[in-house]
Tab-separated table of C-alpha atoms in Angstrom:
chain	number	residue	atom	x	y	z
I	18	MET	CA	25.323	-7.537	3.288
I	19	PHE	CA	22.190	-6.843	1.219
I	20	LEU	CA	19.230	-4.583	1.985
I	21	GLY	CA	15.689	-5.083	0.751
I	22	VAL	CA	13.117	-2.317	1.161
I	23	ASP	CA	9.424	-2.951	0.535
I	24	GLY	CA	7.326	0.210	0.583
I	25	GLY	CA	3.564	0.295	0.865
I	26	GLY	CA	0.507	2.340	1.657
I	27	THR	CA	0.558	1.394	5.330
I	28	LYS	CA	4.220	0.791	6.187
I	29	THR	CA	7.725	0.413	4.754
I	30	ALA	CA	9.701	-2.711	5.688
I	31	PHE	CA	13.504	-2.982	5.776
I	32	CYS	CA	15.444	-6.268	5.865
I	33	LEU	CA	19.194	-6.911	5.903
I	34	VAL	CA	20.480	-10.333	4.831
I	35	ASP	CA	23.976	-11.725	4.500
I	36	ARG	CA	25.448	-13.636	1.563
I	37	GLY	CA	24.109	-16.876	2.963
I	38	GLY	CA	20.565	-15.520	2.893
I	39	GLN	CA	20.313	-15.259	6.680
I	40	VAL	CA	18.287	-12.358	8.056
I	41	VAL	CA	20.562	-10.093	10.085
I	42	ALA	CA	18.131	-7.323	11.037
I	43	ARG	CA	14.664	-5.947	10.308
I	44	ALA	CA	13.077	-2.540	10.790
I	45	GLN	CA	9.812	-0.833	9.939
I	46	ALA	CA	8.928	2.766	9.131
I	47	ALA	CA	5.859	4.709	8.046
I	48	SER	CA	4.257	4.505	4.610
I	49	SER	CA	6.387	5.751	1.711
I	50	TYR	CA	3.345	6.376	-0.523
I	51	TYR	CA	4.087	9.982	-1.383
I	52	PHE	CA	1.209	11.038	-3.642
I	53	SER	CA	-0.785	12.368	-0.692
I	54	HIS	CA	2.095	13.908	1.288
I	55	GLY	CA	4.733	15.085	-1.209
I	56	ILE	CA	7.789	13.388	-2.660
I	57	GLU	CA	9.966	14.675	0.208
I	58	LEU	CA	8.298	12.006	2.342
I	59	VAL	CA	10.265	9.262	0.578
I	60	GLU	CA	13.711	10.429	1.700
I	61	ARG	CA	12.499	10.967	5.254
I	62	VAL	CA	10.983	7.493	5.550
I	63	LEU	CA	13.904	5.742	3.846
I	64	GLY	CA	16.363	7.604	6.038
I	65	GLU	CA	14.576	6.572	9.227
I	66	GLY	CA	14.304	2.956	8.135
I	67	VAL	CA	17.875	2.577	6.927
I	68	ASP	CA	19.186	4.148	10.155
I	69	ALA	CA	17.047	1.791	12.224
I	70	VAL	CA	17.982	-1.420	10.408
I	71	CYS	CA	21.692	-0.520	10.340
I	72	THR	CA	21.630	0.303	14.054
I	73	ALA	CA	19.980	-3.041	14.777
I	74	ALA	CA	22.690	-4.821	12.787
I	75	GLU	CA	25.490	-2.646	14.195
I	76	LEU	CA	26.478	-1.638	10.672
I	77	THR	CA	26.634	1.531	8.602
I	78	PRO	CA	25.058	2.152	5.170
I	79	ALA	CA	28.562	1.911	3.685
I	80	ASP	CA	28.621	-1.760	4.734
I	81	ILE	CA	25.655	-2.550	2.480
I	82	GLU	CA	26.920	-4.209	-0.684
I	83	TYR	CA	23.699	-3.690	-2.624
I	84	ALA	CA	20.138	-2.558	-1.936
I	85	PHE	CA	16.796	-2.774	-3.695
I	86	PHE	CA	14.085	-0.200	-3.008
I	87	GLY	CA	10.522	-1.165	-3.901
I	88	LEU	CA	8.651	2.140	-3.804
I	89	PRO	CA	4.873	2.591	-3.991
I	90	GLY	CA	3.935	4.837	-6.893
I	91	TYR	CA	7.255	4.282	-8.676
I	92	GLY	CA	6.743	4.606	-12.423
I	93	GLU	CA	3.287	6.147	-12.057
I	94	ALA	CA	4.497	9.732	-12.481
I	95	ALA	CA	7.313	9.927	-15.046
I	96	ARG	CA	8.498	13.350	-13.923
I	97	ASP	CA	9.144	12.016	-10.409
I	98	LEU	CA	11.475	9.215	-11.506
I	99	PRO	CA	14.727	11.251	-11.403
I	100	VAL	CA	14.000	12.269	-7.803
I	101	LEU	CA	12.984	8.769	-6.714
I	102	ASN	CA	16.013	7.206	-8.415
I	103	ALA	CA	18.352	9.648	-6.670
I	104	THR	CA	16.794	9.539	-3.202
I	105	PRO	CA	18.479	6.322	-1.950
I	106	ARG	CA	21.871	7.820	-2.808
I	107	ALA	CA	21.283	10.558	-0.247
I	108	VAL	CA	20.323	7.939	2.341
I	109	LEU	CA	23.026	5.330	1.654
I	110	GLY	CA	25.881	7.579	0.594
I	111	HIS	CA	26.653	5.346	-2.402
I	112	ASP	CA	25.195	4.146	-5.723
I	113	ARG	CA	24.978	0.404	-5.077
I	114	TYR	CA	21.226	0.114	-5.349
I	115	ALA	CA	18.273	-0.127	-7.722
I	116	CYS	CA	14.680	1.149	-7.535
I	117	ASP	CA	11.389	-0.121	-8.908
I	118	ASN	CA	7.746	-0.383	-7.936
I	119	ASP	CA	6.972	-2.310	-4.757
I	120	MET	CA	5.031	-4.835	-6.861
I	121	VAL	CA	8.414	-6.312	-7.842
I	122	CYS	CA	9.130	-7.030	-4.164
I	123	GLY	CA	5.877	-8.954	-3.882
I	124	TRP	CA	6.599	-11.006	-6.987
I	125	ALA	CA	10.239	-11.738	-6.138
I	126	GLY	CA	9.560	-12.462	-2.477
I	127	SER	CA	6.588	-14.762	-3.045
I	128	LEU	CA	7.990	-16.726	-5.989
I	129	GLY	CA	11.743	-16.533	-5.518
I	130	ALA	CA	12.068	-14.428	-8.684
I	131	VAL	CA	10.941	-17.252	-10.995
I	132	ASP	CA	8.198	-17.110	-13.630
I	133	GLY	CA	4.774	-16.622	-12.100
I	134	ILE	CA	2.141	-14.137	-10.987
I	135	ASN	CA	1.742	-12.357	-7.660
I	136	VAL	CA	-1.462	-10.612	-6.561
I	137	ILE	CA	-1.149	-7.741	-4.078
I	138	SER	CA	-4.196	-6.732	-2.076
I	139	GLY	CA	-3.257	-4.425	0.780
I	140	THR	CA	-4.045	-0.743	1.153
I	141	GLY	CA	-4.070	-0.702	-2.663
I	142	SER	CA	-4.102	-3.580	-5.145
I	143	MET	CA	-2.378	-4.746	-8.305
I	144	THR	CA	-1.146	-7.903	-10.010
I	145	TYR	CA	2.351	-8.399	-11.414
I	146	GLY	CA	3.890	-11.374	-13.159
I	147	GLU	CA	6.954	-12.303	-15.169
I	148	ARG	CA	7.521	-14.963	-17.825
I	149	LEU	CA	10.673	-15.452	-19.870
I	150	GLY	CA	11.994	-12.078	-18.765
I	151	ARG	CA	8.846	-10.147	-19.643
I	152	GLY	CA	6.882	-8.439	-16.885
I	153	VAL	CA	3.215	-7.428	-16.987
I	154	ARG	CA	1.356	-5.267	-14.514
I	155	VAL	CA	-2.442	-5.173	-14.174
I	156	GLY	CA	-4.334	-2.854	-11.821
I	157	GLY	CA	-2.849	-0.415	-9.319
I	158	TRP	CA	-4.614	2.568	-10.893
I	159	SER	CA	-4.881	4.414	-7.530
I	160	GLU	CA	-7.579	4.623	-4.911
I	161	MET	CA	-9.386	7.341	-6.858
I	162	PHE	CA	-10.543	5.106	-9.723
I	163	GLY	CA	-8.855	1.711	-9.393
I	164	ASP	CA	-7.313	-0.648	-6.823
I	165	GLU	CA	-10.283	-3.004	-6.995
I	166	GLY	CA	-10.397	-5.442	-4.099
I	167	SER	CA	-7.960	-3.452	-1.955
I	168	ALA	CA	-8.609	-2.457	1.661
I	169	HIS	CA	-9.203	1.149	0.575
I	170	TRP	CA	-11.634	0.048	-2.154
I	171	ILE	CA	-13.574	-2.099	0.345
I	172	ALA	CA	-13.640	0.687	2.940
I	173	VAL	CA	-14.908	3.377	0.538
I	174	ARG	CA	-17.737	1.128	-0.603
I	175	GLY	CA	-18.533	0.361	2.996
I	176	LEU	CA	-18.682	4.076	3.764
I	177	ASN	CA	-20.960	4.556	0.779
I	178	ALA	CA	-23.305	1.842	2.083
I	179	PHE	CA	-23.256	3.435	5.539
I	180	SER	CA	-24.196	6.822	4.084
I	181	ARG	CA	-27.124	5.304	2.199
I	182	MET	CA	-28.296	3.530	5.331
I	183	GLY	CA	-27.995	6.794	7.238
I	184	ASP	CA	-30.430	8.689	5.011
I	185	GLY	CA	-32.765	5.832	4.184
I	186	ARG	CA	-31.685	4.942	0.650
I	187	LEU	CA	-30.639	1.495	1.843
I	188	PRO	CA	-32.269	-0.644	4.553
I	189	GLU	CA	-30.188	-0.487	7.710
I	190	GLY	CA	-28.106	-3.579	8.402
I	191	PRO	CA	-25.412	-4.519	10.950
I	192	LEU	CA	-22.880	-2.381	9.055
I	193	ALA	CA	-24.508	0.813	10.320
I	194	GLU	CA	-24.035	-0.051	13.988
I	195	VAL	CA	-20.530	-1.415	13.400
I	196	PHE	CA	-19.465	1.899	11.839
I	197	ARG	CA	-21.178	3.989	14.531
I	198	ARG	CA	-19.411	2.038	17.273
I	199	HIS	CA	-16.011	1.913	15.594
I	200	LEU	CA	-15.974	5.628	14.681
I	201	ASP	CA	-17.709	6.739	17.912
I	202	LEU	CA	-20.285	8.765	15.975
I	203	ALA	CA	-22.746	11.001	17.812
I	204	SER	CA	-24.745	11.191	14.577
I	205	ASP	CA	-24.344	9.489	11.222
I	206	LEU	CA	-23.329	12.739	9.539
I	207	ASP	CA	-20.320	12.933	11.875
I	208	VAL	CA	-18.634	10.408	9.594
I	209	ILE	CA	-17.918	13.333	7.250
I	210	ASP	CA	-16.064	15.126	10.048
I	211	VAL	CA	-14.068	12.016	10.921
I	212	VAL	CA	-12.987	11.075	7.385
I	213	HIS	CA	-12.539	14.519	5.807
I	214	ASN	CA	-11.709	16.807	8.748
I	215	GLN	CA	-10.030	14.682	11.419
I	216	TRP	CA	-8.361	12.169	9.097
I	217	GLN	CA	-7.890	14.589	6.183
I	218	GLY	CA	-8.792	11.740	3.832
I	219	ASP	CA	-5.755	9.746	4.975
I	220	ARG	CA	-5.461	6.699	2.721
I	221	GLY	CA	-4.242	4.298	5.381
I	222	ARG	CA	-6.824	5.219	8.002
I	223	ILE	CA	-9.641	4.885	5.498
I	224	ALA	CA	-8.301	1.516	4.354
I	225	ALA	CA	-8.357	0.260	7.940
I	226	LEU	CA	-12.154	0.564	7.867
I	227	SER	CA	-12.204	-2.494	5.601
I	228	ARG	CA	-12.046	-4.525	8.805
I	229	SER	CA	-15.371	-3.022	9.877
I	230	VAL	CA	-16.931	-3.937	6.527
I	231	THR	CA	-15.682	-7.507	6.971
I	232	GLU	CA	-17.063	-7.593	10.518
I	233	ALA	CA	-20.453	-6.417	9.277
I	234	ALA	CA	-20.481	-9.015	6.502
I	235	GLY	CA	-19.800	-11.666	9.119
I	236	LEU	CA	-22.854	-10.449	11.028
I	237	GLY	CA	-25.016	-11.011	7.974
I	238	ASP	CA	-24.959	-7.511	6.471
I	239	GLU	CA	-25.900	-7.894	2.798
I	240	ALA	CA	-24.268	-4.622	1.739
I	241	GLY	CA	-20.992	-5.611	3.397
I	242	ALA	CA	-21.136	-9.043	1.808
I	243	GLY	CA	-21.873	-7.428	-1.552
I	244	VAL	CA	-18.739	-5.294	-1.276
I	245	HIS	CA	-16.651	-8.433	-0.772
I	246	ARG	CA	-18.216	-10.135	-3.771
I	247	GLY	CA	-16.934	-7.192	-5.817
I	248	PRO	CA	-17.363	-6.282	-9.506
I	249	ARG	CA	-17.146	-8.589	-12.466
I	250	ALA	CA	-13.565	-9.271	-13.478
I	251	GLY	CA	-12.245	-8.054	-16.822
I	252	HIS	CA	-9.702	-9.653	-19.106
I	253	ALA	CA	-6.000	-9.305	-18.340
I	254	PRO	CA	-3.201	-9.371	-20.911
I	255	ARG	CA	-1.481	-12.723	-21.363
I	256	LEU	CA	2.104	-13.230	-20.309
């Protein structure tokens, strides 16, 4: 029995398969992206997910022959690696596992672990590819100054356009009314209360606003459409 765990900014997915590749059980838990909530979050989420998927399969963690944990943020803070590498041991009760960044899950799952490139664009974004045993990662520099094209990136630029419409720096388009309706705003300035006070800047909840930007673009909003067109692409290293 083998366990695959794919962490992300919105959720963490758990899948048990047998030696024949048949799916035995699935489970889902909260996001395991720990930069905003502390590294202790990882063990809690992994523990809940492993318990759930093992219960569904009527197994115990000891029955798992090997597991792979794809963790968001893995490798992006060197001092955290010893903790992240040890965390599954506390959850499984054994050492038959490996850890890496969740980008590896996307590459392996989409291409069957053969040479090629996988582009991730979810809450965050990055690209990862392998050729002749060499892996290259591009992007994934966090929502603060990277993750171009991700849901969070789209949402923040949509919020910026809304703020400029609200105080007259940008002509008002459909995006303004879409945001007012979706966020139930009594005044445009209430968006500050929603995002900073009520949501506490939660990465996942902000990212979900990308749907509103897409809706506005579909209604002909030029600012929303401009967000989707995005910045000019740079040059990536060759594999």
